[in-house]
Every structure is written in structure tokens, then in C-alpha cells.
Amino acid sequence: IVILLSSNTIAIPSELDRTSVQRLLEYLFLNCTYKNSLVMKSNLDLIKKSIELWNEPNNILPYNEINDLTEDKFNETLLKNMKNSFRTIYAAAAEVVGMLLNVKKLKGQSNERLLEQLSFILKWHSGQTIQDTYITCIYSLQKHYPEIVDKAYMKFYFENKKK
């Protein structure tokens, strides 16, 4: 992992390298869940950094149906982490979701299903007694996918105006 993170600017990936990096990301995602929230956040940050550094030169999506990590399973894991009670976990997961939305937009792939699933998670967060979780998720998402702010701003504005 250290070599992967440090060589992203000098390595020119071949098709075999892309497959290897994608398999490593799949492995990391399948094994990122941990009981200790600090370890789990560290795992998510490692995945985030790997995607940030290797996505642009490799145009990698972190799931591959060949190796049993389907897009739905991948999204389900990310969105489940967005419901975690620890801010460090749900903020990191939201940021990775924002990165994924951005990658899919750049590749011209449909975001509809992920956005629909995300809206359920955001609705759940907005229903919580503390609005901080909702705002944190929107903030983390917009770092890589700013379009989410347009969709969430009006809803947030009118809900707070009612109170």
C-alpha cells in the first residue's frame, strides 16, 4: 500500500497494474469495517487517499463484478458507514461517496441509483434531532461532488425556516 501511494506520480499503469490496484481497493473495502472507530476511520482514509491518488491516472472504479464486489455491495457498504454514530466515520464515508459520484459523472455513467440511495440516508440524517450530522454529510459530499449542495440547500433552508 505504501508503494502504491508513493508511486502514483511516476508509475505509468498498464492494464495489469489497473487490475491489481482495483483488486487491492476491493480487498480494502471488504475488510475496512472494524469495531474501533479510530481504526475504521483510518481504513476509510487509506481507501480515500488511494482513490484520490490512483483514480485520475488509472480511471479506476473501486469495484469489479468479476471478484464478487458488485457496485451495489460497494455502495451498500459505503452508505451503511454513513449511518455510523461516529462523526469521523460518517464524514469519511460521505466524502468517499462524493468521490464516487464525481468519478461516475466524469465517466458518463448514471448516478441515479446511488443518488436515490443517498437521498434516503440524507433524509434519515435530517430526521435526527441534531442537524449537525446532515450538514457534515453534505459538506463532506460536496468536497468532490458540489452538485449535491444545489439539491440539499433548498430542502435544508425550508426545513429550518419552519422551525
GROMACS .gro file of C-alpha atoms in nm:
model
  163
    1ILE     CA    1   0.000   0.000   0.000
    2VAL     CA    2   0.286   0.237   0.082
    3ILE     CA    3   0.447   0.172  -0.257
    4LEU     CA    4   0.113   0.222  -0.427
    5LEU     CA    5   0.056   0.556  -0.257
    6SER     CA    6   0.408   0.683  -0.315
    7SER     CA    7   0.448   0.583  -0.680
    8ASN     CA    8   0.128   0.725  -0.827
    9THR     CA    9   0.303   1.019  -0.993
   10ILE     CA   10   0.584   0.822  -1.155
   11ALA     CA   11   0.414   0.495  -1.239
   12ILE     CA   12   0.258   0.456  -1.580
   13PRO     CA   13  -0.008   0.193  -1.524
   14SER     CA   14  -0.060  -0.097  -1.758
   15GLU     CA   15  -0.384  -0.293  -1.778
   16LEU     CA   16  -0.239  -0.548  -1.533
   17ASP     CA   17  -0.150  -0.268  -1.289
   18ARG     CA   18  -0.501  -0.128  -1.309
   19THR     CA   19  -0.647  -0.467  -1.231
   20SER     CA   20  -0.407  -0.513  -0.938
   21VAL     CA   21  -0.489  -0.172  -0.792
   22GLN     CA   22  -0.860  -0.237  -0.835
   23ARG     CA   23  -0.831  -0.572  -0.657
   24LEU     CA   24  -0.639  -0.410  -0.372
   25LEU     CA   25  -0.913  -0.147  -0.336
   26GLU     CA   26  -1.176  -0.422  -0.336
   27TYR     CA   27  -0.987  -0.604  -0.062
   28LEU     CA   28  -0.956  -0.286   0.143
   29PHE     CA   29  -1.327  -0.215   0.111
   30LEU     CA   30  -1.431  -0.566   0.201
   31ASN     CA   31  -1.213  -0.551   0.514
   32CYS     CA   32  -1.243  -0.187   0.624
   33THR     CA   33  -1.512  -0.240   0.889
   34TYR     CA   34  -1.372  -0.256   1.240
   35LYS     CA   35  -1.520  -0.220   1.591
   36ASN     CA   36  -1.275   0.051   1.696
   37SER     CA   37  -1.388   0.376   1.530
   38LEU     CA   38  -1.035   0.518   1.503
   39VAL     CA   39  -0.912   0.210   1.317
   40MET     CA   40  -1.217   0.219   1.091
   41LYS     CA   41  -1.164   0.588   1.014
   42SER     CA   42  -0.800   0.517   0.938
   43ASN     CA   43  -0.907   0.239   0.700
   44LEU     CA   44  -1.152   0.471   0.523
   45ASP     CA   45  -0.888   0.744   0.499
   46LEU     CA   46  -0.645   0.496   0.345
   47ILE     CA   47  -0.904   0.397   0.085
   48LYS     CA   48  -0.987   0.762   0.022
   49LYS     CA   49  -0.622   0.852  -0.031
   50SER     CA   50  -0.570   0.554  -0.261
   51ILE     CA   51  -0.868   0.655  -0.473
   52GLU     CA   52  -0.759   1.019  -0.480
   53LEU     CA   53  -0.408   0.933  -0.596
   54TRP     CA   54  -0.480   0.647  -0.833
   55ASN     CA   55  -0.819   0.734  -0.975
   56GLU     CA   56  -0.701   1.011  -1.205
   57PRO     CA   57  -0.409   0.827  -1.370
   58ASN     CA   58  -0.594   0.493  -1.382
   59ASN     CA   59  -0.957   0.595  -1.414
   60ILE     CA   60  -1.040   0.324  -1.161
   61LEU     CA   61  -1.375   0.245  -1.011
   62PRO     CA   62  -1.320   0.061  -0.680
   63TYR     CA   63  -1.547  -0.233  -0.756
   64ASN     CA   64  -1.534  -0.516  -1.006
   65GLU     CA   65  -1.813  -0.765  -1.064
   66ILE     CA   66  -1.563  -1.037  -1.156
   67ASN     CA   67  -1.429  -1.052  -0.799
   68ASP     CA   68  -1.767  -1.058  -0.621
   69LEU     CA   69  -1.759  -0.692  -0.521
   70THR     CA   70  -2.056  -0.561  -0.712
   71GLU     CA   71  -2.142  -0.195  -0.741
   72ASP     CA   72  -2.449  -0.248  -0.521
   73LYS     CA   73  -2.247  -0.421  -0.249
   74PHE     CA   74  -1.986  -0.146  -0.262
   75ASN     CA   75  -2.248   0.130  -0.240
   76GLU     CA   76  -2.433  -0.051   0.038
   77THR     CA   77  -2.115  -0.069   0.248
   78LEU     CA   78  -2.039   0.299   0.195
   79LEU     CA   79  -2.394   0.410   0.272
   80LYS     CA   80  -2.407   0.186   0.580
   81ASN     CA   81  -2.097   0.366   0.708
   82MET     CA   82  -2.275   0.698   0.655
   83LYS     CA   83  -2.525   0.588   0.924
   84ASN     CA   84  -2.248   0.523   1.176
   85SER     CA   85  -2.282   0.716   1.501
   86PHE     CA   86  -1.923   0.843   1.493
   87ARG     CA   87  -1.869   1.167   1.305
   88THR     CA   88  -1.527   1.062   1.180
   89ILE     CA   89  -1.678   0.753   1.017
   90TYR     CA   90  -1.985   0.904   0.852
   91ALA     CA   91  -1.791   1.210   0.732
   92ALA     CA   92  -1.519   0.996   0.572
   93ALA     CA   93  -1.778   0.767   0.413
   94ALA     CA   94  -1.970   1.067   0.277
   95GLU     CA   95  -1.651   1.206   0.126
   96VAL     CA   96  -1.580   0.875  -0.048
   97VAL     CA   97  -1.939   0.871  -0.180
   98GLY     CA   98  -1.881   1.222  -0.316
   99MET     CA   99  -1.564   1.099  -0.487
  100LEU     CA  100  -1.754   0.806  -0.637
  101LEU     CA  101  -2.032   1.033  -0.765
  102ASN     CA  102  -1.772   1.257  -0.926
  103VAL     CA  103  -1.591   0.965  -1.093
  104LYS     CA  104  -1.916   0.828  -1.230
  105LYS     CA  105  -2.012   1.172  -1.361
  106LEU     CA  106  -1.674   1.212  -1.533
  107LYS     CA  107  -1.704   0.866  -1.690
  108GLY     CA  108  -2.056   0.945  -1.812
  109GLN     CA  109  -2.213   0.671  -1.602
  110SER     CA  110  -2.552   0.704  -1.439
  111ASN     CA  111  -2.560   0.827  -1.078
  112GLU     CA  112  -2.937   0.782  -1.046
  113ARG     CA  113  -2.941   0.474  -0.827
  114LEU     CA  114  -2.664   0.592  -0.594
  115LEU     CA  115  -2.825   0.936  -0.563
  116GLU     CA  116  -3.157   0.772  -0.480
  117GLN     CA  117  -2.996   0.558  -0.208
  118LEU     CA  118  -2.805   0.861  -0.084
  119SER     CA  119  -3.125   1.064  -0.056
  120PHE     CA  120  -3.266   0.803   0.186
  121ILE     CA  121  -2.953   0.831   0.401
  122LEU     CA  122  -2.965   1.211   0.394
  123LYS     CA  123  -3.337   1.205   0.480
  124TRP     CA  124  -3.252   0.980   0.775
  125HIS     CA  125  -2.983   1.228   0.887
  126SER     CA  126  -3.218   1.525   0.850
  127GLY     CA  127  -3.470   1.345   1.072
  128GLN     CA  128  -3.218   1.315   1.355
  129THR     CA  129  -3.255   1.550   1.649
  130ILE     CA  130  -2.915   1.706   1.581
  131GLN     CA  131  -2.886   1.867   1.235
  132ASP     CA  132  -2.507   1.854   1.261
  133THR     CA  133  -2.495   1.504   1.109
  134TYR     CA  134  -2.687   1.617   0.799
  135ILE     CA  135  -2.469   1.924   0.748
  136THR     CA  136  -2.149   1.725   0.800
  137CYS     CA  137  -2.256   1.470   0.537
  138ILE     CA  138  -2.347   1.742   0.284
  139TYR     CA  139  -2.019   1.920   0.349
  140SER     CA  140  -1.817   1.601   0.305
  141LEU     CA  141  -2.007   1.506  -0.011
  142GLN     CA  142  -1.964   1.847  -0.173
  143LYS     CA  143  -1.585   1.837  -0.145
  144HIS     CA  144  -1.581   1.615  -0.453
  145TYR     CA  145  -1.938   1.645  -0.585
  146PRO     CA  146  -2.053   2.007  -0.546
  147GLU     CA  147  -2.383   1.942  -0.728
  148ILE     CA  148  -2.515   1.785  -0.408
  149VAL     CA  149  -2.536   2.129  -0.246
  150ASP     CA  150  -2.790   2.251  -0.501
  151LYS     CA  151  -3.015   1.956  -0.424
  152ALA     CA  152  -2.981   1.982  -0.047
  153TYR     CA  153  -2.974   2.357   0.010
  154MET     CA  154  -3.339   2.437  -0.057
  155LYS     CA  155  -3.462   2.144   0.150
  156PHE     CA  156  -3.240   2.241   0.442
  157TYR     CA  157  -3.336   2.608   0.412
  158PHE     CA  158  -3.712   2.547   0.415
  159GLU     CA  159  -3.699   2.288   0.692
  160ASN     CA  160  -3.509   2.526   0.918
  161LYS     CA  161  -3.738   2.814   0.827
  162LYS     CA  162  -4.036   2.612   0.956
  163LYS     CA  163  -3.873   2.570   1.298
   0.00000   0.00000   0.00000
